[in-house]
mmCIF file of N, CA and C in Angstrom:
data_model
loop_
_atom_site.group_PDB
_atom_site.id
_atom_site.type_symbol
_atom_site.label_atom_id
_atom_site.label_comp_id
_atom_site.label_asym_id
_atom_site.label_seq_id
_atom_site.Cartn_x
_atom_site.Cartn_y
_atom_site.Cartn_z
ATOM 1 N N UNK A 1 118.693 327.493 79.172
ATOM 2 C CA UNK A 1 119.229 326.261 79.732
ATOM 3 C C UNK A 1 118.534 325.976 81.057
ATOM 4 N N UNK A 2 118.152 324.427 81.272
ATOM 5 C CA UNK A 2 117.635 324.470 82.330
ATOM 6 C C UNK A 2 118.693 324.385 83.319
ATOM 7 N N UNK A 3 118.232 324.942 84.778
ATOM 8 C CA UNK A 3 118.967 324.629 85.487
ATOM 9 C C UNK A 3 119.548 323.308 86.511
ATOM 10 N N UNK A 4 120.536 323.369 86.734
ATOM 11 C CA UNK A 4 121.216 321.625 87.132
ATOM 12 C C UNK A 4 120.316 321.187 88.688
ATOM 13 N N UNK A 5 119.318 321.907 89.348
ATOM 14 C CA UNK A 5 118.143 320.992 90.389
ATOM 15 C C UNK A 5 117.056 321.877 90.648
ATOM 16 N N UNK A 6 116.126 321.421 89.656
ATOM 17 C CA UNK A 6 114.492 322.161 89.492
ATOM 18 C C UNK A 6 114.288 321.809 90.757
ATOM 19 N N UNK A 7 113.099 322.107 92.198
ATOM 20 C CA UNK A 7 113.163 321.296 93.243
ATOM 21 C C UNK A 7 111.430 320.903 93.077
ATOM 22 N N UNK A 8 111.193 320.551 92.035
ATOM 23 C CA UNK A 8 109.547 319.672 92.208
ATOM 24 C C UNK A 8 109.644 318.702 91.088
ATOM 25 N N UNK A 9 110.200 318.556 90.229
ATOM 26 C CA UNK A 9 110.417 317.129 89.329
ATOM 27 C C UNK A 9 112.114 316.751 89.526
ATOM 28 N N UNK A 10 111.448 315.273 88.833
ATOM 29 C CA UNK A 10 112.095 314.219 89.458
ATOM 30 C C UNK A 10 113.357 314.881 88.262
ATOM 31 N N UNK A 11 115.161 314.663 88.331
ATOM 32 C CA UNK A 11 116.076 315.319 87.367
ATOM 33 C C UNK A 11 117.017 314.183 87.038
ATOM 34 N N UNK A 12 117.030 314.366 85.763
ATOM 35 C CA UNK A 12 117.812 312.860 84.912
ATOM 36 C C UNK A 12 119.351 313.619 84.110
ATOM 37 N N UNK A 13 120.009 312.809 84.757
ATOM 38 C CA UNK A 13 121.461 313.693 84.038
ATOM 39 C C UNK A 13 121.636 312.714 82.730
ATOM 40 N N UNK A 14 121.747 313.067 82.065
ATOM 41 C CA UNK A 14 121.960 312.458 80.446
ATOM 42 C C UNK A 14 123.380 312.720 80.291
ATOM 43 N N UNK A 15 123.859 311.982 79.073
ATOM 44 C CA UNK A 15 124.894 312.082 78.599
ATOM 45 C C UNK A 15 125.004 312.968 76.810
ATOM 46 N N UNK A 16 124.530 314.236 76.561
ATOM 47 C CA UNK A 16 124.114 314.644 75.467
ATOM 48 C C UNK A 16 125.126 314.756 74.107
ATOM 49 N N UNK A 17 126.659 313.786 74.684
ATOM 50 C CA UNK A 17 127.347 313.338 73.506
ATOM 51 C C UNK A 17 126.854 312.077 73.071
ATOM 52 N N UNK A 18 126.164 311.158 74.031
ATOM 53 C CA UNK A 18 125.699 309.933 73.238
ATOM 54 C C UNK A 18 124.622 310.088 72.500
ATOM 55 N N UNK A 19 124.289 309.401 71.207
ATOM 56 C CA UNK A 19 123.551 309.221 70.210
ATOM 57 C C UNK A 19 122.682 308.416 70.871
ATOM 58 N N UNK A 20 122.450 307.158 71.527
ATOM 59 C CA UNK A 20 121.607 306.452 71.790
ATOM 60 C C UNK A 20 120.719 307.232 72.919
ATOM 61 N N UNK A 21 121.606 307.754 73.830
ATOM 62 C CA UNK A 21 120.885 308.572 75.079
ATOM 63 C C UNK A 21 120.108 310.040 74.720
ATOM 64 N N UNK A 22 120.358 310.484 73.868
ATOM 65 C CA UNK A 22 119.285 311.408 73.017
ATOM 66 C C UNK A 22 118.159 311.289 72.719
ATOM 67 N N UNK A 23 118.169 309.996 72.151
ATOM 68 C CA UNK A 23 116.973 309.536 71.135
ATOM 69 C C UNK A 23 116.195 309.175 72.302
ATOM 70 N N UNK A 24 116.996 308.331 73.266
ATOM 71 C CA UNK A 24 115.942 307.727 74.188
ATOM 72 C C UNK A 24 115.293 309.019 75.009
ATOM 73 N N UNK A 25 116.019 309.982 75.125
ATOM 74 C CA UNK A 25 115.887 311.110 75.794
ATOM 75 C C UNK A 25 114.586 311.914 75.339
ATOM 76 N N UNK A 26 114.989 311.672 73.870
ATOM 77 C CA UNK A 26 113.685 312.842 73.324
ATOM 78 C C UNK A 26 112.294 311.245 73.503
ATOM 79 N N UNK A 27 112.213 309.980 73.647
ATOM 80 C CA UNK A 27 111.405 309.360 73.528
ATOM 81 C C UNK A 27 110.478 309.815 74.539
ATOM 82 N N UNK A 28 111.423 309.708 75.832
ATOM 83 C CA UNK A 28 110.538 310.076 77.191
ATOM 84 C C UNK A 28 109.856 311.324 77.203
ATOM 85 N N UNK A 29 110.728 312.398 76.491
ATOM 86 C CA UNK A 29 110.459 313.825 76.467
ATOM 87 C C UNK A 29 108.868 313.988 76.000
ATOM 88 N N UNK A 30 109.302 312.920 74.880
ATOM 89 C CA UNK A 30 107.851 313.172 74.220
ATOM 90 C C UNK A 30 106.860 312.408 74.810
ATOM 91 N N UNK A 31 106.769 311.325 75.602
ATOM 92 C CA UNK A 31 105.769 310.975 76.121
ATOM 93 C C UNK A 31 105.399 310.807 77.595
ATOM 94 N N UNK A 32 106.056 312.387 77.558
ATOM 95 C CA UNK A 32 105.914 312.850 79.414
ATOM 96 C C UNK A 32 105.290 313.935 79.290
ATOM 97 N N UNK A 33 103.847 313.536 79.444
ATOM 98 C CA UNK A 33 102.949 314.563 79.053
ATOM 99 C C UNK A 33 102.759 316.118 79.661
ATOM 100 N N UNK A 34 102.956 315.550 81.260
ATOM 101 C CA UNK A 34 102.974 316.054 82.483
ATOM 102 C C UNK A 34 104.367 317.240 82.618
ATOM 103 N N UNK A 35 105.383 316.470 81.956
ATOM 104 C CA UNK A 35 106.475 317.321 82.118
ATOM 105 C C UNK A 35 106.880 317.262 83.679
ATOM 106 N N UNK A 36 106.780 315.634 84.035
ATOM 107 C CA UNK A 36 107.593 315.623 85.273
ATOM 108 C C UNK A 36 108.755 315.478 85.434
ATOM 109 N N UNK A 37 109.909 315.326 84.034
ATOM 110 C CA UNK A 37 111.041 315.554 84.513
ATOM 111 C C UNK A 37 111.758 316.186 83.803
ATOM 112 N N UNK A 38 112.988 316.564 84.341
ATOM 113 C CA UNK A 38 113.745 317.973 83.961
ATOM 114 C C UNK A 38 114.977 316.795 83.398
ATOM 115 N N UNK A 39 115.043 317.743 82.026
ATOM 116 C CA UNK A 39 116.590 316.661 81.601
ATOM 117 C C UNK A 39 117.858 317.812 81.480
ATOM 118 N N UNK A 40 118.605 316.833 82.225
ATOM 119 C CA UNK A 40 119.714 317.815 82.243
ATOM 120 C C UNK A 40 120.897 317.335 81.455
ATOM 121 N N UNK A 41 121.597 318.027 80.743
ATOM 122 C CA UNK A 41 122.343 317.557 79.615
ATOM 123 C C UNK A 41 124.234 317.787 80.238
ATOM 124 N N UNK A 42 124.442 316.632 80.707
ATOM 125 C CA UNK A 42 125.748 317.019 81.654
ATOM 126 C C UNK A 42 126.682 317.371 80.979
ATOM 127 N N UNK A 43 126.896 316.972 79.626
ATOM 128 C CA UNK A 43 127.952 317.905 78.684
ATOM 129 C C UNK A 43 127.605 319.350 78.417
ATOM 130 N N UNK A 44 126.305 319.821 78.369
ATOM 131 C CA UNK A 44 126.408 321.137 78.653
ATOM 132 C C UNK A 44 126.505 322.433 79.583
ATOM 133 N N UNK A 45 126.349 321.806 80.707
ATOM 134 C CA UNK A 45 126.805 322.143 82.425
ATOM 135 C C UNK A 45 128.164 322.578 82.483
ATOM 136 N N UNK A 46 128.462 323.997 83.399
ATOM 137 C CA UNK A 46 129.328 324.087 83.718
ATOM 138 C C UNK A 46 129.941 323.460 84.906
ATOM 139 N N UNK A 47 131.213 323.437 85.581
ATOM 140 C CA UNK A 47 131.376 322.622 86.493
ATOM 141 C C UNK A 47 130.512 323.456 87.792
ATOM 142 N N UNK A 48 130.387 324.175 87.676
ATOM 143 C CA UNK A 48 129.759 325.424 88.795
ATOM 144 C C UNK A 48 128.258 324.490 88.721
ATOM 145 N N UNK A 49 127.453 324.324 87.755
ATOM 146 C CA UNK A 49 126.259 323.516 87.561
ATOM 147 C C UNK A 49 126.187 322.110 87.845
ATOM 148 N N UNK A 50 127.256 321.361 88.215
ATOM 149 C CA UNK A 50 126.671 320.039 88.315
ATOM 150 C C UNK A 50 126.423 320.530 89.923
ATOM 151 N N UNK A 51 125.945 319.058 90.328
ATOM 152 C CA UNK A 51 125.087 318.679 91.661
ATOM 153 C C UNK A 51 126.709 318.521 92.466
ATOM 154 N N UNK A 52 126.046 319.400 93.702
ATOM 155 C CA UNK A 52 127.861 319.183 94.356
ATOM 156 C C UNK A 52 128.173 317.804 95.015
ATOM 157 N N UNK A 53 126.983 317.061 94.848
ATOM 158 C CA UNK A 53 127.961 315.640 95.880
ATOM 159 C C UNK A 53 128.258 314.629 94.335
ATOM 160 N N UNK A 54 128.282 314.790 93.358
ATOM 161 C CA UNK A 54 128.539 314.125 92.295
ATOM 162 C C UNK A 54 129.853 314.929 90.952
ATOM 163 N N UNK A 55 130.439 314.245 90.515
ATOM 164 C CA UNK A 55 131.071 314.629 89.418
ATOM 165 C C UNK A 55 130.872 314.616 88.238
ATOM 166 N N UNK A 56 131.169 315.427 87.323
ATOM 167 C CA UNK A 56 130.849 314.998 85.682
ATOM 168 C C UNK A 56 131.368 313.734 84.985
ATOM 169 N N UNK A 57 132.576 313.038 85.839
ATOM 170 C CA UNK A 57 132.499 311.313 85.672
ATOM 171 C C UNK A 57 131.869 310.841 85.892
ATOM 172 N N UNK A 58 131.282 310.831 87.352
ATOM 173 C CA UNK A 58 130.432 309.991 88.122
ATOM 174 C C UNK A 58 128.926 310.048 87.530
ATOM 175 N N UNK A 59 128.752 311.486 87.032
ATOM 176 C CA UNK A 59 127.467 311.338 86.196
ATOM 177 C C UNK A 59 127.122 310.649 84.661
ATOM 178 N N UNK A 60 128.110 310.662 84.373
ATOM 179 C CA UNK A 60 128.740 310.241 82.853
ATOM 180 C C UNK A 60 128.970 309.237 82.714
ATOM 181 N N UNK A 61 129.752 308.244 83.857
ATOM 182 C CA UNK A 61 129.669 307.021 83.745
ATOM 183 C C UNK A 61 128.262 305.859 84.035
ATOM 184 N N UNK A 62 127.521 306.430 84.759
ATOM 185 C CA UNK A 62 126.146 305.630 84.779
ATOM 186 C C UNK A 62 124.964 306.809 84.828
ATOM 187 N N UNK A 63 123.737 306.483 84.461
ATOM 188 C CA UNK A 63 122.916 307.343 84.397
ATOM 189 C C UNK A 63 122.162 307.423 86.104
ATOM 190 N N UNK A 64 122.186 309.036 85.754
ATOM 191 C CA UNK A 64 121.801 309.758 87.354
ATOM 192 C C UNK A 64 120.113 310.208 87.436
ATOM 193 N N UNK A 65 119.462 309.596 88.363
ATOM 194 C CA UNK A 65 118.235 310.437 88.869
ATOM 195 C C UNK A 65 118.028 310.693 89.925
ATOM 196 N N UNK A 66 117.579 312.026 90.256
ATOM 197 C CA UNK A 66 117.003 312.255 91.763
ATOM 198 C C UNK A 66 115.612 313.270 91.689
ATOM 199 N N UNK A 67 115.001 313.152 92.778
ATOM 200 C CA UNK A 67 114.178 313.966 93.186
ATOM 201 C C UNK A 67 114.413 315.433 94.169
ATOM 202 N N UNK A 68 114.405 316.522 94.367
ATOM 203 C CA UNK A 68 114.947 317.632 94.632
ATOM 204 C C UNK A 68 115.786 317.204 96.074
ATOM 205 N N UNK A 69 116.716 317.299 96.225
ATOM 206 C CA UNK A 69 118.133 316.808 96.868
ATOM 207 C C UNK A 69 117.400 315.646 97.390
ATOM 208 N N UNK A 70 116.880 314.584 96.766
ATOM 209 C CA UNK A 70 116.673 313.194 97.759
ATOM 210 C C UNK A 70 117.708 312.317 97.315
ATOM 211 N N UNK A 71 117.390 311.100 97.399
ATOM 212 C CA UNK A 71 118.199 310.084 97.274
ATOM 213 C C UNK A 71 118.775 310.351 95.657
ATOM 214 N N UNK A 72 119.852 309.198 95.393
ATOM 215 C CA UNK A 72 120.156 309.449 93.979
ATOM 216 C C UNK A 72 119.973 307.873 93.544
ATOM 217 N N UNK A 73 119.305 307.634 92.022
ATOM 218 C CA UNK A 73 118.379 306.473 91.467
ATOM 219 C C UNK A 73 120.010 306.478 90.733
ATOM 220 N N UNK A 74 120.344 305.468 90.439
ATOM 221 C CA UNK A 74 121.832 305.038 89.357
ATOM 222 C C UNK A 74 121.733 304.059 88.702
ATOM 223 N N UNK A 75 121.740 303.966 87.649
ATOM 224 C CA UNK A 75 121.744 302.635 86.889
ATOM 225 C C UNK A 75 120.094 302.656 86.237
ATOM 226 N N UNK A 76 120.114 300.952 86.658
ATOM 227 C CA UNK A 76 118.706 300.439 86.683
ATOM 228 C C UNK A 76 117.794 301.299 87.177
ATOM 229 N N UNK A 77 118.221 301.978 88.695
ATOM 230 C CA UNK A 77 117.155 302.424 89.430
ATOM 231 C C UNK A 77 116.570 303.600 89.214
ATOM 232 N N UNK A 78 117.681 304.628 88.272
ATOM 233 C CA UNK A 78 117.406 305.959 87.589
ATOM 234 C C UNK A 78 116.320 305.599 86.505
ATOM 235 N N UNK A 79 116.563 304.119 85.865
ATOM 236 C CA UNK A 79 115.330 304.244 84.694
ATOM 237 C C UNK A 79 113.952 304.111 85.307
ATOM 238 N N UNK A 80 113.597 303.266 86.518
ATOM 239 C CA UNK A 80 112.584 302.797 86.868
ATOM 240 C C UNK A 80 111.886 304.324 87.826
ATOM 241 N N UNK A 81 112.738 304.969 88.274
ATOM 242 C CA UNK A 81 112.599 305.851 88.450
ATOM 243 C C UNK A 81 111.914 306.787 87.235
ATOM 244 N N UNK A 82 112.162 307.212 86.172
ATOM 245 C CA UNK A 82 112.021 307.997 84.721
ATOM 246 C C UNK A 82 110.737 306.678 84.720
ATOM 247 N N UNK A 83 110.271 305.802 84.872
ATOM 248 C CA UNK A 83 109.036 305.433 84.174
ATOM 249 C C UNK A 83 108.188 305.655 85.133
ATOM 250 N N UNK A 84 108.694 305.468 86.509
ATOM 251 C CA UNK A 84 107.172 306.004 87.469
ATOM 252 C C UNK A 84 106.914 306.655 87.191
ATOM 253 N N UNK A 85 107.582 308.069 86.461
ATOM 254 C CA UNK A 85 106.263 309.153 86.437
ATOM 255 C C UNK A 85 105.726 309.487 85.103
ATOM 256 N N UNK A 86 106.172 308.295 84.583
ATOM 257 C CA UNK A 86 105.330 308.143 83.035
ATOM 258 C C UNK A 86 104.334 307.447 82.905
ATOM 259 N N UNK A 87 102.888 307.584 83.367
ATOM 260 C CA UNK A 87 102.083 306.609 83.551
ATOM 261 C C UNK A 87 101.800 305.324 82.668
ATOM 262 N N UNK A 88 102.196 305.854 81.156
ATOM 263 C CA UNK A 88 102.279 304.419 80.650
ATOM 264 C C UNK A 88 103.187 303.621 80.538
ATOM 265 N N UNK A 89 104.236 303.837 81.632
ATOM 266 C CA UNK A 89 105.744 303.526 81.846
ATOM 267 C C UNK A 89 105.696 302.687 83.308
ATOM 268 N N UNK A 90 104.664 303.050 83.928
ATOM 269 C CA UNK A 90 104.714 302.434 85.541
ATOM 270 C C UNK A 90 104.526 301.293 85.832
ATOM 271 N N UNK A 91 104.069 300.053 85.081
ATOM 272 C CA UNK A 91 104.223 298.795 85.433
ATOM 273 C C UNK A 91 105.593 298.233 84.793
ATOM 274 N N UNK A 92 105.990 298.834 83.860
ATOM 275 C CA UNK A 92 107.950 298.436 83.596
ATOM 276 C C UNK A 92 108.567 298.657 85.112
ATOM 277 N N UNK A 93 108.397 299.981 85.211
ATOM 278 C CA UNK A 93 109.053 300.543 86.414
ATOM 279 C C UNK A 93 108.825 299.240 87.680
ATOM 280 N N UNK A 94 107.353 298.936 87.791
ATOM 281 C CA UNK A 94 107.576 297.621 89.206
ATOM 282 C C UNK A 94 108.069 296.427 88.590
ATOM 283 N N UNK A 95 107.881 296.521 87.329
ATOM 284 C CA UNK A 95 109.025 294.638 86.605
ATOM 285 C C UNK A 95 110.455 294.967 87.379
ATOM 286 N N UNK A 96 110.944 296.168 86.574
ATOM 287 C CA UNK A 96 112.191 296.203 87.135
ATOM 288 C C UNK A 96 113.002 296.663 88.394
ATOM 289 N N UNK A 97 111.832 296.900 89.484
ATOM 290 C CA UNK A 97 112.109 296.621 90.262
ATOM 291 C C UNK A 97 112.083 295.293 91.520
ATOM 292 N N UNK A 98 111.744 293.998 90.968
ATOM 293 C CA UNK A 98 111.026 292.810 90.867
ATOM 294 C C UNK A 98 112.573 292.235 90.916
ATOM 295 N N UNK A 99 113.305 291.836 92.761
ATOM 296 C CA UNK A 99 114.331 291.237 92.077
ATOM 297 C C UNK A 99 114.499 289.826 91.158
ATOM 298 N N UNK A 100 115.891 289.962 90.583
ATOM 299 C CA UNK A 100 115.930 288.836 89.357
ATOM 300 C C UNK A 100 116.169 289.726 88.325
ATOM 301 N N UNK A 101 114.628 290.286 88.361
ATOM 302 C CA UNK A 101 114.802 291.075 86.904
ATOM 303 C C UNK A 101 115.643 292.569 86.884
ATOM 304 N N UNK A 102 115.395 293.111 88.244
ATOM 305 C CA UNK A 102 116.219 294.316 88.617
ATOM 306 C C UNK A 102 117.930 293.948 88.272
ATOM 307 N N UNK A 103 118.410 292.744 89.012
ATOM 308 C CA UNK A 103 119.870 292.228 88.811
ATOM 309 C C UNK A 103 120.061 292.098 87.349
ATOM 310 N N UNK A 104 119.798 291.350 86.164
ATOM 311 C CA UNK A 104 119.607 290.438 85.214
ATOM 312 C C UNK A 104 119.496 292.377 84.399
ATOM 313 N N UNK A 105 118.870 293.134 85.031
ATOM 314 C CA UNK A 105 118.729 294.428 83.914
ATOM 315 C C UNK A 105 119.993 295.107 84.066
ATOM 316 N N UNK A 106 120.204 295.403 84.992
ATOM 317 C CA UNK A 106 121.726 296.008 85.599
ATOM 318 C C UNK A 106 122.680 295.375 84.648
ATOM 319 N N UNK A 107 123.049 293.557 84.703
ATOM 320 C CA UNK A 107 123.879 293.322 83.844
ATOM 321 C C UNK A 107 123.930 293.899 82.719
ATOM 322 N N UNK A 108 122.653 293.737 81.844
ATOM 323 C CA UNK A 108 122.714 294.176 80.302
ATOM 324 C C UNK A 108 123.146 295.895 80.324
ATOM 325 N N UNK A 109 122.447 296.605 81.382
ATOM 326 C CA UNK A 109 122.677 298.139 81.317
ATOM 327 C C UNK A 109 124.553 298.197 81.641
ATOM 328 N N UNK A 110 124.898 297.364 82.220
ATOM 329 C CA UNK A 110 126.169 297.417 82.286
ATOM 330 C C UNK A 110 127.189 297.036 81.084
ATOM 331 N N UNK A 111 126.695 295.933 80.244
ATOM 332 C CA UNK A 111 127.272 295.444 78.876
ATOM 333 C C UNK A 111 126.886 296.652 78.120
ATOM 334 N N UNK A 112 125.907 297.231 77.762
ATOM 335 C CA UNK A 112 125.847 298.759 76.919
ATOM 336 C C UNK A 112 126.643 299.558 77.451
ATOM 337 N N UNK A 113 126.605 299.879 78.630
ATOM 338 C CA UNK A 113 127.982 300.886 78.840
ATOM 339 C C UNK A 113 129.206 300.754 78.487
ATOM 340 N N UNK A 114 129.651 299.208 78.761
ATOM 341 C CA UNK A 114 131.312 298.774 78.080
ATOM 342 C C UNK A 114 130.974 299.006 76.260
ATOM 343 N N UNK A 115 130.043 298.724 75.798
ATOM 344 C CA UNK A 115 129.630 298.842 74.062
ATOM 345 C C UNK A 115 129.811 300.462 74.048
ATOM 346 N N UNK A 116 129.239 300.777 74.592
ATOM 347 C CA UNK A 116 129.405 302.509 74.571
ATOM 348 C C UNK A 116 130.994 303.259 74.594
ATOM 349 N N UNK A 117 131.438 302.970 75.555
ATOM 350 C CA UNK A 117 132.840 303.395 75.656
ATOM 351 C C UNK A 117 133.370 302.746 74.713
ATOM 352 N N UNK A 118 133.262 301.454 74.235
ATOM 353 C CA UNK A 118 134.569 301.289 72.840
ATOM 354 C C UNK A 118 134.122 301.768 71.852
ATOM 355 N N UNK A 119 132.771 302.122 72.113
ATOM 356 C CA UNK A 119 132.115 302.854 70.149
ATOM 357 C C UNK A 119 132.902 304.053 70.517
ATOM 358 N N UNK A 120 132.485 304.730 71.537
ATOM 359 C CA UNK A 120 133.085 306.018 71.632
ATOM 360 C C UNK A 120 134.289 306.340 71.445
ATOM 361 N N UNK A 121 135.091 305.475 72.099
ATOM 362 C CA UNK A 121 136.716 305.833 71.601
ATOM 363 C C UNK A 121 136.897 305.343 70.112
ATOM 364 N N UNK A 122 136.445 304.354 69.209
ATOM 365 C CA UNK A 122 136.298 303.903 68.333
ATOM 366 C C UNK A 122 135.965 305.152 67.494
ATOM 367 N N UNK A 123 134.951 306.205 67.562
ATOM 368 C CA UNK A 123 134.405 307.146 66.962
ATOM 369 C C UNK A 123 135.099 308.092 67.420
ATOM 370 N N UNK A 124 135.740 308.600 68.036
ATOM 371 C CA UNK A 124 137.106 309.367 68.332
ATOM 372 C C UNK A 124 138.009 309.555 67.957
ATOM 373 N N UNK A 125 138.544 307.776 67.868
ATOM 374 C CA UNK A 125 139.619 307.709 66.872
ATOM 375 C C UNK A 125 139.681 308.246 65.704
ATOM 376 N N UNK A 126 138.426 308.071 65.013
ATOM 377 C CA UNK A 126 138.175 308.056 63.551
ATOM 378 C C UNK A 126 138.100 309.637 63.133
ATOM 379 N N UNK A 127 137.561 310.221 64.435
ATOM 380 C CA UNK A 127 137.697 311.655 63.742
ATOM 381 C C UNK A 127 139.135 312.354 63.574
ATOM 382 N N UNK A 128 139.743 311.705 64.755
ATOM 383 C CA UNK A 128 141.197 312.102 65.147
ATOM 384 C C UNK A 128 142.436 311.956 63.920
ATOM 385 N N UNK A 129 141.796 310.647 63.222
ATOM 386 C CA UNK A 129 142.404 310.247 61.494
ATOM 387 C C UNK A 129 142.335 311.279 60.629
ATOM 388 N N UNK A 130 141.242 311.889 60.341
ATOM 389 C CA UNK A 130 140.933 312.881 59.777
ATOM 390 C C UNK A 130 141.216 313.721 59.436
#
């Protein structure tokens, strides 16, 4: 298991119960040649392992990046972050940081999160029928 703050790549807390955040997960994985970032899978962390100024909500509810204890990237800014150091990812990364488009991305990343939580309880339910 990797550990919860490598201190020379940039560290992306994932959500490794979501289906969509996997896939996208292994996308980057695979075309981060370099292996500049460390993915950390916050459902498999103990509470002793998360990052102490954050919670396993707070990580869970929007996606987390940082660089070894620097600032923390959230949202939008965690992805644009994850493409700078993907070189064929780095002119997305300055679109979306380009305001307009930075705001206007946030919204939609914010409408997938509300889609997310009702699939999820939706797919909860269903096992809970069972």
């Amino acid at each position: 298991m990797m550990t919860s703050q490598p201190t020379t790549q940039l560290c992306v807390w994932y959500d490794g119960d979501c289906p969509v955040c996997r896939q996208e997960v292994a996308l980057y994985h695979h075309i981060d040649r370099q292996q500049r970032i460390a993915w950390i899978d916050i459902v498999a962390l103990t509470d002793s392992e998360l990052p102490s100024d954050k919670s396993r909500a707070d990580l869970l509810g929007r996606f987390h990046a940082r660089e070894a204890n620097g600032p923390w990237h959230i949202g939008v800014d965690a992805f644009a972050a994850i493409w700078e150091q993907i070189p064929v990812l780095r002119r997305l990364a300055l679109l979306f940081r380009t305001p307009g488009i930075r705001q206007l991305a946030e919204l939609f990343y914010r409408g997938f999160l509300k889609w997310q939580r009702r699939h999820r309880a939706r797919r909860n339910n269903q096992i809970g029928l069972i």
